[in-house]
């Protein structure tokens, strides 16, 4: 009887372990590098709403076990980010995480200290599958008019990159804006 109990326990543990491996095999690794273009003129865009991340999963604060940040030693775009910096580009955010492919899952990223719900750098990433795998991004670089030494009726000046792009796993994709840019890659 003890032998049967041990065999059943081992079988159950093996089944649970294989289920766990299968579930994680369906996850995607997503990595983004958000940067500023050297000597590009400031192109003011739409400012974010204070509730910009209300419908999103905050990567830094999520309790979801299937959405988790990846250690920087596993970043795949380190060399590209280093080359950008060496060419004078300013890296605002470099982040990687794993997540399942759920069309309604939006991941929120941010850097710096929030003021009235607005961060100096913030963004939303939605990985979805229709016919193709697509990424939809909305990223802001927010600065005060005083920081930029601008006379402006609005105290916040935001640059805004917003695009949707079809992706192939394993390829690096470049998203362009007049003053901002982004590298995105996904893998399984």
mmCIF file of C-alpha atoms in Angstrom:
data_model
loop_
_atom_site.group_PDB
_atom_site.id
_atom_site.type_symbol
_atom_site.label_atom_id
_atom_site.label_comp_id
_atom_site.label_asym_id
_atom_site.label_seq_id
_atom_site.Cartn_x
_atom_site.Cartn_y
_atom_site.Cartn_z
ATOM 1 C CA UNK A 1 0.000 0.000 0.000
ATOM 2 C CA UNK A 2 2.843 2.421 0.839
ATOM 3 C CA UNK A 3 4.521 1.584 -2.463
ATOM 4 C CA UNK A 4 1.296 2.320 -4.376
ATOM 5 C CA UNK A 5 0.887 5.600 -2.478
ATOM 6 C CA UNK A 6 4.478 6.613 -3.340
ATOM 7 C CA UNK A 7 3.991 5.698 -7.003
ATOM 8 C CA UNK A 8 0.771 7.729 -7.163
ATOM 9 C CA UNK A 9 2.526 10.713 -5.516
ATOM 10 C CA UNK A 10 5.398 10.505 -7.976
ATOM 11 C CA UNK A 11 2.966 10.224 -10.905
ATOM 12 C CA UNK A 12 1.008 13.226 -9.655
ATOM 13 C CA UNK A 13 4.177 15.298 -9.202
ATOM 14 C CA UNK A 14 5.398 14.312 -12.671
ATOM 15 C CA UNK A 15 2.045 15.263 -14.220
ATOM 16 C CA UNK A 16 2.039 18.625 -12.413
ATOM 17 C CA UNK A 17 5.622 19.327 -13.460
ATOM 18 C CA UNK A 18 4.893 18.541 -17.109
ATOM 19 C CA UNK A 19 1.774 20.727 -17.002
ATOM 20 C CA UNK A 20 3.852 23.552 -15.551
ATOM 21 C CA UNK A 21 6.474 23.145 -18.301
ATOM 22 C CA UNK A 22 3.765 23.059 -20.967
ATOM 23 C CA UNK A 23 2.152 26.220 -19.619
ATOM 24 C CA UNK A 24 5.449 28.108 -19.560
ATOM 25 C CA UNK A 25 6.278 26.884 -23.092
ATOM 26 C CA UNK A 26 3.266 28.882 -24.280
ATOM 27 C CA UNK A 27 4.655 32.090 -22.761
ATOM 28 C CA UNK A 28 6.351 34.738 -24.819
ATOM 29 C CA UNK A 29 9.455 36.620 -23.864
ATOM 30 C CA UNK A 30 8.946 40.285 -24.781
ATOM 31 C CA UNK A 31 11.755 42.839 -24.747
ATOM 32 C CA UNK A 32 11.632 46.552 -25.528
ATOM 33 C CA UNK A 33 14.247 49.295 -25.736
ATOM 34 C CA UNK A 34 12.693 52.782 -25.769
ATOM 35 C CA UNK A 35 15.092 55.583 -26.714
ATOM 36 C CA UNK A 36 15.445 59.179 -27.834
ATOM 37 C CA UNK A 37 16.887 60.118 -31.203
ATOM 38 C CA UNK A 38 20.011 62.293 -31.030
ATOM 39 C CA UNK A 39 19.552 65.949 -31.921
ATOM 40 C CA UNK A 40 15.963 65.387 -33.042
ATOM 41 C CA UNK A 41 13.655 68.350 -32.472
ATOM 42 C CA UNK A 42 11.141 67.974 -29.676
ATOM 43 C CA UNK A 43 7.851 66.773 -31.167
ATOM 44 C CA UNK A 44 5.097 67.374 -28.654
ATOM 45 C CA UNK A 45 2.435 64.670 -28.630
ATOM 46 C CA UNK A 46 -0.607 63.669 -26.658
ATOM 47 C CA UNK A 47 -0.018 63.623 -22.903
ATOM 48 C CA UNK A 48 -1.062 60.523 -20.967
ATOM 49 C CA UNK A 49 -4.102 60.518 -18.720
ATOM 50 C CA UNK A 50 -3.427 60.073 -14.994
ATOM 51 C CA UNK A 51 -5.275 56.724 -15.200
ATOM 52 C CA UNK A 52 -3.175 55.566 -18.193
ATOM 53 C CA UNK A 53 -2.524 52.133 -16.654
ATOM 54 C CA UNK A 54 -5.984 51.452 -15.200
ATOM 55 C CA UNK A 55 -6.682 48.550 -17.585
ATOM 56 C CA UNK A 56 -3.097 47.237 -17.589
ATOM 57 C CA UNK A 57 -0.946 44.897 -15.523
ATOM 58 C CA UNK A 58 1.876 46.894 -13.912
ATOM 59 C CA UNK A 59 4.990 44.793 -14.514
ATOM 60 C CA UNK A 60 6.650 46.022 -11.321
ATOM 61 C CA UNK A 61 3.655 45.428 -9.080
ATOM 62 C CA UNK A 62 1.767 42.495 -10.549
ATOM 63 C CA UNK A 63 0.826 39.456 -8.523
ATOM 64 C CA UNK A 64 0.142 37.457 -11.692
ATOM 65 C CA UNK A 65 2.534 34.508 -11.789
ATOM 66 C CA UNK A 66 2.336 34.349 -15.601
ATOM 67 C CA UNK A 67 3.592 37.945 -16.097
ATOM 68 C CA UNK A 68 7.050 38.399 -14.674
ATOM 69 C CA UNK A 69 10.110 40.544 -15.290
ATOM 70 C CA UNK A 70 13.186 38.820 -16.700
ATOM 71 C CA UNK A 71 16.613 39.208 -15.158
ATOM 72 C CA UNK A 72 18.806 41.654 -17.120
ATOM 73 C CA UNK A 73 21.380 38.921 -17.740
ATOM 74 C CA UNK A 74 18.827 37.297 -20.083
ATOM 75 C CA UNK A 75 18.205 40.420 -22.163
ATOM 76 C CA UNK A 76 18.714 39.784 -25.868
ATOM 77 C CA UNK A 77 18.923 43.419 -26.988
ATOM 78 C CA UNK A 78 21.854 44.420 -24.755
ATOM 79 C CA UNK A 79 24.285 44.784 -27.665
ATOM 80 C CA UNK A 80 21.829 46.838 -29.725
ATOM 81 C CA UNK A 81 21.119 49.109 -26.735
ATOM 82 C CA UNK A 82 24.858 49.555 -26.143
ATOM 83 C CA UNK A 83 25.402 50.476 -29.819
ATOM 84 C CA UNK A 84 22.571 52.997 -29.660
ATOM 85 C CA UNK A 85 24.135 54.652 -26.604
ATOM 86 C CA UNK A 86 27.551 54.726 -28.263
ATOM 87 C CA UNK A 87 25.934 56.513 -31.225
ATOM 88 C CA UNK A 88 24.496 59.226 -28.977
ATOM 89 C CA UNK A 89 20.977 57.858 -28.457
ATOM 90 C CA UNK A 90 19.553 58.084 -24.951
ATOM 91 C CA UNK A 91 18.001 54.882 -23.589
ATOM 92 C CA UNK A 92 14.917 55.773 -21.561
ATOM 93 C CA UNK A 93 13.761 52.246 -20.761
ATOM 94 C CA UNK A 94 15.048 48.729 -21.432
ATOM 95 C CA UNK A 95 12.809 45.993 -20.066
ATOM 96 C CA UNK A 96 12.049 42.322 -20.712
ATOM 97 C CA UNK A 97 9.357 40.054 -19.321
ATOM 98 C CA UNK A 98 7.497 36.833 -19.964
ATOM 99 C CA UNK A 99 3.770 36.679 -20.502
ATOM 100 C CA UNK A 100 1.081 34.502 -22.056
ATOM 101 C CA UNK A 101 -0.411 35.524 -25.388
ATOM 102 C CA UNK A 102 -3.759 37.005 -24.314
ATOM 103 C CA UNK A 103 -5.311 39.597 -26.590
ATOM 104 C CA UNK A 104 -6.678 41.614 -23.665
ATOM 105 C CA UNK A 105 -3.449 41.593 -21.642
ATOM 106 C CA UNK A 106 -1.777 45.011 -21.576
ATOM 107 C CA UNK A 107 1.504 45.374 -19.669
ATOM 108 C CA UNK A 108 2.415 48.757 -18.143
ATOM 109 C CA UNK A 109 6.056 49.828 -17.825
ATOM 110 C CA UNK A 110 7.481 52.964 -16.227
ATOM 111 C CA UNK A 111 10.662 54.601 -14.968
ATOM 112 C CA UNK A 112 11.241 57.407 -12.505
ATOM 113 C CA UNK A 113 8.974 58.847 -9.841
ATOM 114 C CA UNK A 114 5.330 59.520 -10.595
ATOM 115 C CA UNK A 115 3.857 62.949 -10.188
ATOM 116 C CA UNK A 116 0.046 62.938 -10.251
ATOM 117 C CA UNK A 117 0.118 59.455 -11.814
ATOM 118 C CA UNK A 118 2.501 60.488 -14.611
ATOM 119 C CA UNK A 119 6.033 59.075 -14.846
ATOM 120 C CA UNK A 120 8.974 60.606 -16.754
ATOM 121 C CA UNK A 121 8.910 57.473 -18.943
ATOM 122 C CA UNK A 122 5.874 55.221 -19.229
ATOM 123 C CA UNK A 123 4.379 52.841 -21.704
ATOM 124 C CA UNK A 124 1.832 50.178 -22.528
ATOM 125 C CA UNK A 125 2.508 46.992 -24.488
ATOM 126 C CA UNK A 126 -0.231 44.738 -25.859
ATOM 127 C CA UNK A 127 0.855 41.510 -27.556
ATOM 128 C CA UNK A 128 -2.010 39.968 -29.518
ATOM 129 C CA UNK A 129 -2.777 37.355 -32.111
ATOM 130 C CA UNK A 130 -5.246 37.818 -34.926
ATOM 131 C CA UNK A 131 -3.944 36.371 -38.190
ATOM 132 C CA UNK A 132 -0.409 37.408 -37.226
ATOM 133 C CA UNK A 133 1.238 38.120 -33.916
ATOM 134 C CA UNK A 134 1.114 41.881 -33.354
ATOM 135 C CA UNK A 135 2.423 44.269 -30.788
ATOM 136 C CA UNK A 136 0.661 47.520 -29.991
ATOM 137 C CA UNK A 137 2.699 50.064 -28.040
ATOM 138 C CA UNK A 138 1.964 53.463 -26.548
ATOM 139 C CA UNK A 139 5.004 55.101 -24.895
ATOM 140 C CA UNK A 140 5.494 58.579 -23.474
ATOM 141 C CA UNK A 141 8.501 60.638 -22.512
ATOM 142 C CA UNK A 142 7.169 63.301 -20.124
ATOM 143 C CA UNK A 143 9.015 66.399 -18.976
ATOM 144 C CA UNK A 144 7.990 69.621 -17.367
ATOM 145 C CA UNK A 145 8.061 72.799 -19.424
ATOM 146 C CA UNK A 146 10.334 74.266 -16.746
ATOM 147 C CA UNK A 147 12.810 71.381 -17.175
ATOM 148 C CA UNK A 148 12.909 72.096 -20.903
ATOM 149 C CA UNK A 149 13.080 75.859 -20.268
ATOM 150 C CA UNK A 150 10.027 76.407 -22.428
ATOM 151 C CA UNK A 151 7.358 79.024 -22.071
ATOM 152 C CA UNK A 152 4.260 76.874 -22.389
ATOM 153 C CA UNK A 153 0.621 77.066 -21.378
ATOM 154 C CA UNK A 154 0.817 73.408 -20.344
ATOM 155 C CA UNK A 155 3.159 72.405 -17.515
ATOM 156 C CA UNK A 156 3.774 68.942 -19.034
ATOM 157 C CA UNK A 157 5.442 68.343 -22.378
ATOM 158 C CA UNK A 158 5.027 64.790 -23.688
ATOM 159 C CA UNK A 159 6.565 63.018 -26.636
ATOM 160 C CA UNK A 160 4.394 60.085 -27.720
ATOM 161 C CA UNK A 161 5.187 56.965 -29.730
ATOM 162 C CA UNK A 162 2.133 54.890 -30.671
ATOM 163 C CA UNK A 163 2.278 52.048 -33.208
ATOM 164 C CA UNK A 164 0.966 48.613 -34.044
ATOM 165 C CA UNK A 165 3.316 46.214 -35.807
ATOM 166 C CA UNK A 166 3.165 42.601 -36.962
ATOM 167 C CA UNK A 167 6.053 40.642 -35.446
ATOM 168 C CA UNK A 168 7.863 37.439 -36.214
ATOM 169 C CA UNK A 169 9.315 35.680 -33.168
ATOM 170 C CA UNK A 170 13.086 35.986 -32.953
ATOM 171 C CA UNK A 171 13.346 39.113 -35.123
ATOM 172 C CA UNK A 172 14.198 42.605 -33.889
ATOM 173 C CA UNK A 173 11.709 45.240 -35.023
ATOM 174 C CA UNK A 174 12.356 48.975 -35.103
ATOM 175 C CA UNK A 175 9.501 51.379 -34.401
ATOM 176 C CA UNK A 176 10.204 54.925 -35.523
ATOM 177 C CA UNK A 177 8.963 58.330 -34.467
ATOM 178 C CA UNK A 178 10.349 61.772 -35.200
ATOM 179 C CA UNK A 179 12.070 62.128 -31.836
ATOM 180 C CA UNK A 180 11.668 58.646 -30.321
ATOM 181 C CA UNK A 181 12.392 55.087 -31.319
ATOM 182 C CA UNK A 182 11.899 51.590 -30.032
ATOM 183 C CA UNK A 183 13.345 48.141 -30.569
ATOM 184 C CA UNK A 184 10.998 45.226 -29.899
ATOM 185 C CA UNK A 185 11.553 41.500 -30.018
ATOM 186 C CA UNK A 186 9.476 38.519 -28.964
ATOM 187 C CA UNK A 187 10.427 34.890 -28.629
ATOM 188 C CA UNK A 188 8.923 31.706 -27.285
#
